[in-house]
Every structure is written in structure tokens, then in C-alpha cells.
Amino acid sequence: QITLKESGPTLVKPTQTLTLTCTFSGFSLSTSGVGVGWIRQPPGKALEWLALIYWNDDKRYSPSLKSRLTITKDTSKNQVVLTMTNMDPVDTATYYCAHRSYSSGSTWFDPWGQGTLVTVSS
Amino acid sequence: QSVLTQPPSASGTPGQRVTISCSGSSSNIGSNTVNWYQQLPGTAPKLLIYSNNQRPSGVPDRFSGSKSGTSASLAISGLQSEDEADYYCAAWDDSLNGLYVFGTGTKVTVL
């Protein structure tokens, strides 16, 4: 059974850097094809994909946020870390991590963590 | 920020069939498979359909997906009260260095 759980601060100040950790179980990020992604959802708004890291350390970022995002993995700890610099109130959202599933070149996210609400306010 | 376009809302009475559309472009839906996620109120999204029309284990066969060209659709037949939720389409997009894109979301209401 695959599970993921996000952790990090619930409140950050504008201009600060956000660091979120995704701790997972039930799979290994050293297994070929495996990946972990981050997705966020502002209150009352749609889902927005942020980043994806693959088993081979290849990384993909949302073009609109690429300059502010860094995704890393610690295979030994079964963790993926997302950092986002220069936080702004518009970054207030629930942040989810999710397991990347795939087949024949297709990618989807399943399952997802429960999410963590991050509020940006002074 | 959403690249895929969905109607903001859809509704039906119990037992009816509801269809949600998802419009994209050649770099996403036109080139890659479509996934659908269901988000019940106050919960994390859950995978509903993957690879255009495949249902994960445990998803009722009332839910079905299809794709044609640069558009996709999700159908819910025999609508039930527990289907009231937000639904998002998603796909990989081959533009730039590759990214995953979500739809604008559709709120399904059971009347």
C-alpha cells in the first residue's frame, strides 16, 4: 500500500522560503520509472502542478514557477523535498505530493497525500 | 494557470447521465493520454480515470472516459448523490521541457 504525507510550516511570511517534505512508504524512489510530484490548490481554486522528480533524479518544473522551485529526493529516507522561494500571499494554498504512476508512456498521479495548507501572511 | 478548459459546473438528478468536457491542444491532449481526478469536499483528489478510459480498481463502472483529437470527456451514468464533487481532467504537455497540466475543474451537483 502506497501512502504519502506532506509536512512543513502552516504559516510563512512574504519573501520567506517555503520548505515542504513529502514522506512516503510502499515504494522506492530508486525503482525505475517511479516519481513523486507536487501539486497545489489555492482555496476555492483549481489544481496546479508544480514539479516532478523521477527515480533517476530527472526533474520537471512548472514553467511559470521554475525560477522559484527546487525539488530534491532522499532515497534513503523515502522523502522528497520541495522548496519555493520568495513566497507571496498568492501562494497561499493546500500543497499535495503524489506518487507518479505510469504505463506505456502515460503519466498520472495516484495516490495523493492528504495535503497541507500553507498560508502566506505577515 | 490551467491549460485545459472545462465547464465550471454540471448537474443532474439521481440516475441521470452527466458528461463533462475537457478541451486542450495538440501539445497535451492531442499527444498524450488524459486522466481524470475526483475531489470530494474537503478531501485530496483521487484518481478516477487514467490513460483516457481506464478505471483504477475500486472505481465504479458508472464512470467512463473518452478522448478524441484534442478533447476528452468524462461521463457519469446513473448519477448518485455521492458523486457530488469537483472533477479535473489532466494530461502531460510536451511543450517546453514537459509539464503536467490540469483542467479548470467542474463542479458536479446532484439535484
GROMACS .gro file of C-alpha atoms in nm:
model
  233
    1GLN     CA    1   0.000   0.000   0.000
    2ILE     CA    2   0.141   0.336  -0.107
    3THR     CA    3   0.099   0.632   0.127
    4LEU     CA    4   0.235   0.985   0.121
    5LYS     CA    5   0.223   1.263   0.376
    6GLU     CA    6   0.322   1.626   0.347
    7SER     CA    7   0.480   1.822   0.629
    8GLY     CA    8   0.605   2.174   0.675
    9PRO     CA    9   0.509   2.514   0.813
   10THR     CA   10   0.147   2.621   0.810
   11LEU     CA   11   0.235   2.990   0.809
   12VAL     CA   12   0.514   3.171   0.628
   13LYS     CA   13   0.584   3.540   0.586
   14PRO     CA   14   0.606   3.716   0.249
   15THR     CA   15   0.954   3.691   0.089
   16GLN     CA   16   1.041   3.385   0.300
   17THR     CA   17   1.133   3.045   0.157
   18LEU     CA   18   0.891   2.756   0.199
   19THR     CA   19   1.027   2.406   0.255
   20LEU     CA   20   0.786   2.114   0.233
   21THR     CA   21   0.868   1.749   0.289
   22CYS     CA   22   0.683   1.453   0.142
   23THR     CA   23   0.742   1.132   0.336
   24PHE     CA   24   0.622   0.820   0.162
   25SER     CA   25   0.601   0.446   0.204
   26GLY     CA   26   0.510   0.149  -0.011
   27PHE     CA   27   0.751   0.224  -0.296
   28SER     CA   28   1.112   0.319  -0.357
   29LEU     CA   29   1.232   0.621  -0.549
   30SER     CA   30   1.525   0.417  -0.669
   31THR     CA   31   1.296   0.192  -0.875
   32SER     CA   32   1.298   0.261  -1.248
   33GLY     CA   33   1.003   0.468  -1.365
   34VAL     CA   34   0.896   0.589  -1.024
   35GLY     CA   35   0.840   0.956  -0.949
   36VAL     CA   36   0.691   1.197  -0.695
   37GLY     CA   37   0.512   1.516  -0.786
   38TRP     CA   38   0.388   1.827  -0.609
   39ILE     CA   39   0.056   1.992  -0.682
   40ARG     CA   40  -0.109   2.287  -0.510
   41GLN     CA   41  -0.461   2.425  -0.480
   42PRO     CA   42  -0.542   2.779  -0.364
   43PRO     CA   43  -0.862   2.798  -0.158
   44GLY     CA   44  -1.161   2.757  -0.385
   45LYS     CA   45  -0.948   2.730  -0.697
   46ALA     CA   46  -0.821   2.468  -0.938
   47LEU     CA   47  -0.529   2.229  -0.906
   48GLU     CA   48  -0.190   2.349  -1.027
   49TRP     CA   49   0.101   2.116  -1.096
   50LEU     CA   50   0.434   2.238  -0.956
   51ALA     CA   51   0.712   1.985  -1.001
   52LEU     CA   52   0.805   1.620  -1.056
   53ILE     CA   53   1.119   1.425  -0.968
   54TYR     CA   54   1.199   1.088  -1.122
   55TRP     CA   55   1.388   0.789  -0.988
   56ASN     CA   56   1.693   0.889  -1.195
   57ASP     CA   57   1.692   1.243  -1.047
   58ASP     CA   58   1.549   1.395  -1.363
   59LYS     CA   59   1.328   1.688  -1.273
   60ARG     CA   60   1.046   1.884  -1.430
   61TYR     CA   61   0.907   2.217  -1.315
   62SER     CA   62   0.609   2.435  -1.390
   63PRO     CA   63   0.747   2.694  -1.633
   64SER     CA   64   0.569   2.979  -1.455
   65LEU     CA   65   0.730   2.890  -1.120
   66LYS     CA   66   1.055   2.730  -1.230
   67SER     CA   67   1.276   3.013  -1.107
   68ARG     CA   68   1.137   2.975  -0.754
   69LEU     CA   69   1.116   2.597  -0.718
   70THR     CA   70   1.365   2.326  -0.628
   71ILE     CA   71   1.271   1.959  -0.589
   72THR     CA   72   1.508   1.705  -0.437
   73LYS     CA   73   1.490   1.348  -0.313
   74ASP     CA   74   1.646   1.149  -0.031
   75THR     CA   75   1.601   0.789  -0.134
   76SER     CA   76   1.736   0.651   0.193
   77LYS     CA   77   1.476   0.844   0.393
   78ASN     CA   78   1.191   0.794   0.146
   79GLN     CA   79   1.144   1.168   0.124
   80VAL     CA   80   1.102   1.434  -0.141
   81VAL     CA   81   1.155   1.799  -0.055
   82LEU     CA   82   1.011   2.100  -0.238
   83THR     CA   83   1.142   2.448  -0.174
   84MET     CA   84   0.974   2.763  -0.303
   85THR     CA   85   1.148   3.095  -0.264
   86ASN     CA   86   1.011   3.446  -0.229
   87MET     CA   87   0.669   3.344  -0.100
   88ASP     CA   88   0.376   3.578  -0.163
   89PRO     CA   89   0.018   3.580  -0.031
   90VAL     CA   90  -0.098   3.445  -0.370
   91ASP     CA   91   0.098   3.128  -0.288
   92THR     CA   92  -0.146   3.051  -0.008
   93ALA     CA   93  -0.272   2.705  -0.094
   94THR     CA   94  -0.302   2.342   0.005
   95TYR     CA   95   0.010   2.165  -0.118
   96TYR     CA   96  -0.011   1.798  -0.213
   97CYS     CA   97   0.251   1.543  -0.301
   98ALA     CA   98   0.158   1.241  -0.509
   99HIS     CA   99   0.306   0.918  -0.645
  100ARG     CA  100   0.369   0.922  -1.016
  101SER     CA  101   0.227   0.615  -1.186
  102TYR     CA  102   0.295   0.529  -1.545
  103SER     CA  103   0.233   0.283  -1.823
  104SER     CA  104   0.331   0.280  -2.188
  105GLY     CA  105   0.446   0.640  -2.175
  106SER     CA  106   0.143   0.768  -1.986
  107THR     CA  107   0.178   0.952  -1.655
  108TRP     CA  108  -0.076   1.002  -1.381
  109PHE     CA  109  -0.069   1.072  -1.006
  110ASP     CA  110  -0.200   0.810  -0.767
  111PRO     CA  111  -0.230   0.815  -0.475
  112TRP     CA  112  -0.207   1.162  -0.326
  113GLY     CA  113  -0.114   1.275   0.019
  114GLN     CA  114  -0.371   1.441   0.241
  115GLY     CA  115  -0.229   1.785   0.167
  116THR     CA  116  -0.100   2.062   0.390
  117LEU     CA  117  -0.241   2.414   0.398
  118VAL     CA  118   0.023   2.686   0.378
  119THR     CA  119  -0.080   3.043   0.448
  120VAL     CA  120   0.141   3.332   0.344
  121SER     CA  121   0.084   3.635   0.563
  122SER     CA  122   0.280   3.888   0.760
  123GLN     CA  123  -0.280   2.887  -1.499
  124SER     CA  124  -0.500   2.598  -1.622
  125VAL     CA  125  -0.427   2.492  -1.976
  126LEU     CA  126  -0.722   2.254  -2.017
  127THR     CA  127  -1.071   2.402  -2.033
  128GLN     CA  128  -1.371   2.252  -1.858
  129PRO     CA  129  -1.722   2.383  -1.794
  130PRO     CA  130  -1.741   2.531  -1.443
  131SER     CA  131  -2.048   2.332  -1.348
  132ALA     CA  132  -2.271   2.039  -1.440
  133SER     CA  133  -2.573   1.892  -1.272
  134GLY     CA  134  -2.828   1.616  -1.288
  135THR     CA  135  -3.084   1.427  -1.088
  136PRO     CA  136  -3.011   1.087  -0.940
  137GLY     CA  137  -2.994   0.823  -1.209
  138GLN     CA  138  -2.925   1.067  -1.491
  139ARG     CA  139  -2.617   1.072  -1.711
  140VAL     CA  140  -2.382   1.368  -1.685
  141THR     CA  141  -2.096   1.445  -1.923
  142ILE     CA  142  -1.800   1.677  -1.859
  143SER     CA  143  -1.585   1.803  -2.145
  144CYS     CA  144  -1.215   1.888  -2.139
  145SER     CA  145  -1.059   2.087  -2.420
  146GLY     CA  146  -0.686   2.105  -2.479
  147SER     CA  147  -0.437   2.138  -2.761
  148SER     CA  148  -0.205   1.936  -2.978
  149SER     CA  149   0.077   1.951  -2.723
  150ASN     CA  150  -0.125   1.796  -2.441
  151ILE     CA  151  -0.445   1.601  -2.512
  152GLY     CA  152  -0.360   1.574  -2.879
  153SER     CA  153  -0.031   1.400  -2.799
  154ASN     CA  154  -0.084   1.228  -2.465
  155THR     CA  155  -0.339   1.037  -2.264
  156VAL     CA  156  -0.592   1.202  -2.036
  157ASN     CA  157  -0.653   1.141  -1.669
  158TRP     CA  158  -0.948   1.241  -1.452
  159TYR     CA  159  -0.948   1.315  -1.081
  160GLN     CA  160  -1.240   1.339  -0.840
  161GLN     CA  161  -1.219   1.569  -0.540
  162LEU     CA  162  -1.487   1.525  -0.279
  163PRO     CA  163  -1.546   1.824  -0.050
  164GLY     CA  164  -1.260   1.878   0.193
  165THR     CA  165  -1.053   1.587   0.066
  166ALA     CA  166  -0.750   1.527  -0.153
  167PRO     CA  167  -0.804   1.449  -0.521
  168LYS     CA  168  -0.844   1.085  -0.613
  169LEU     CA  169  -0.761   0.923  -0.947
  170LEU     CA  170  -1.081   0.836  -1.132
  171ILE     CA  171  -0.970   0.756  -1.488
  172TYR     CA  172  -0.621   0.709  -1.632
  173SER     CA  173  -0.493   0.656  -1.987
  174ASN     CA  174  -0.813   0.804  -2.137
  175ASN     CA  175  -1.052   0.531  -2.034
  176GLN     CA  176  -0.904   0.304  -1.771
  177ARG     CA  177  -1.061   0.277  -1.426
  178PRO     CA  178  -0.844   0.205  -1.124
  179SER     CA  179  -0.952  -0.079  -0.904
  180GLY     CA  180  -1.247   0.026  -0.690
  181VAL     CA  181  -1.385   0.293  -0.923
  182PRO     CA  182  -1.743   0.209  -1.023
  183ASP     CA  183  -1.809   0.138  -1.390
  184ARG     CA  184  -2.057   0.426  -1.385
  185PHE     CA  185  -1.756   0.642  -1.461
  186SER     CA  186  -1.614   0.631  -1.813
  187GLY     CA  187  -1.367   0.837  -2.009
  188SER     CA  188  -1.304   0.901  -2.375
  189LYS     CA  189  -1.077   1.109  -2.594
  190SER     CA  190  -1.096   1.240  -2.948
  191GLY     CA  191  -0.838   1.467  -3.103
  192THR     CA  192  -0.762   1.749  -2.861
  193SER     CA  193  -1.068   1.695  -2.643
  194ALA     CA  194  -1.174   1.445  -2.382
  195SER     CA  195  -1.484   1.375  -2.180
  196LEU     CA  196  -1.590   1.209  -1.859
  197ALA     CA  197  -1.932   1.051  -1.833
  198ILE     CA  198  -2.111   0.962  -1.514
  199SER     CA  199  -2.405   0.734  -1.575
  200GLY     CA  200  -2.661   0.655  -1.308
  201LEU     CA  201  -2.566   0.968  -1.112
  202GLN     CA  202  -2.562   0.921  -0.736
  203SER     CA  203  -2.558   1.169  -0.451
  204GLU     CA  204  -2.206   1.066  -0.354
  205ASP     CA  205  -2.084   1.176  -0.698
  206GLU     CA  206  -2.128   1.541  -0.598
  207ALA     CA  207  -1.769   1.665  -0.622
  208ASP     CA  208  -1.520   1.860  -0.828
  209TYR     CA  209  -1.375   1.683  -1.130
  210TYR     CA  210  -1.046   1.769  -1.301
  211CYS     CA  211  -0.901   1.646  -1.627
  212ALA     CA  212  -0.523   1.637  -1.667
  213ALA     CA  213  -0.258   1.541  -1.918
  214TRP     CA  214   0.110   1.559  -1.985
  215ASP     CA  215   0.207   1.852  -2.208
  216ASP     CA  216   0.504   1.817  -2.442
  217SER     CA  217   0.574   2.189  -2.472
  218LEU     CA  218   0.885   2.347  -2.323
  219ASN     CA  219   1.062   2.081  -2.119
  220GLY     CA  220   0.746   1.884  -2.045
  221LEU     CA  221   0.489   1.960  -1.780
  222TYR     CA  222   0.169   1.821  -1.635
  223VAL     CA  223  -0.141   2.031  -1.685
  224PHE     CA  224  -0.477   2.029  -1.513
  225GLY     CA  225  -0.817   2.142  -1.628
  226THR     CA  226  -1.011   2.431  -1.481
  227GLY     CA  227  -1.234   2.193  -1.288
  228THR     CA  228  -1.605   2.114  -1.300
  229LYS     CA  229  -1.835   2.114  -1.001
  230VAL     CA  230  -2.096   1.840  -1.033
  231THR     CA  231  -2.415   1.894  -0.837
  232VAL     CA  232  -2.673   1.624  -0.778
  233LEU     CA  233  -3.014   1.791  -0.773
   0.00000   0.00000   0.00000
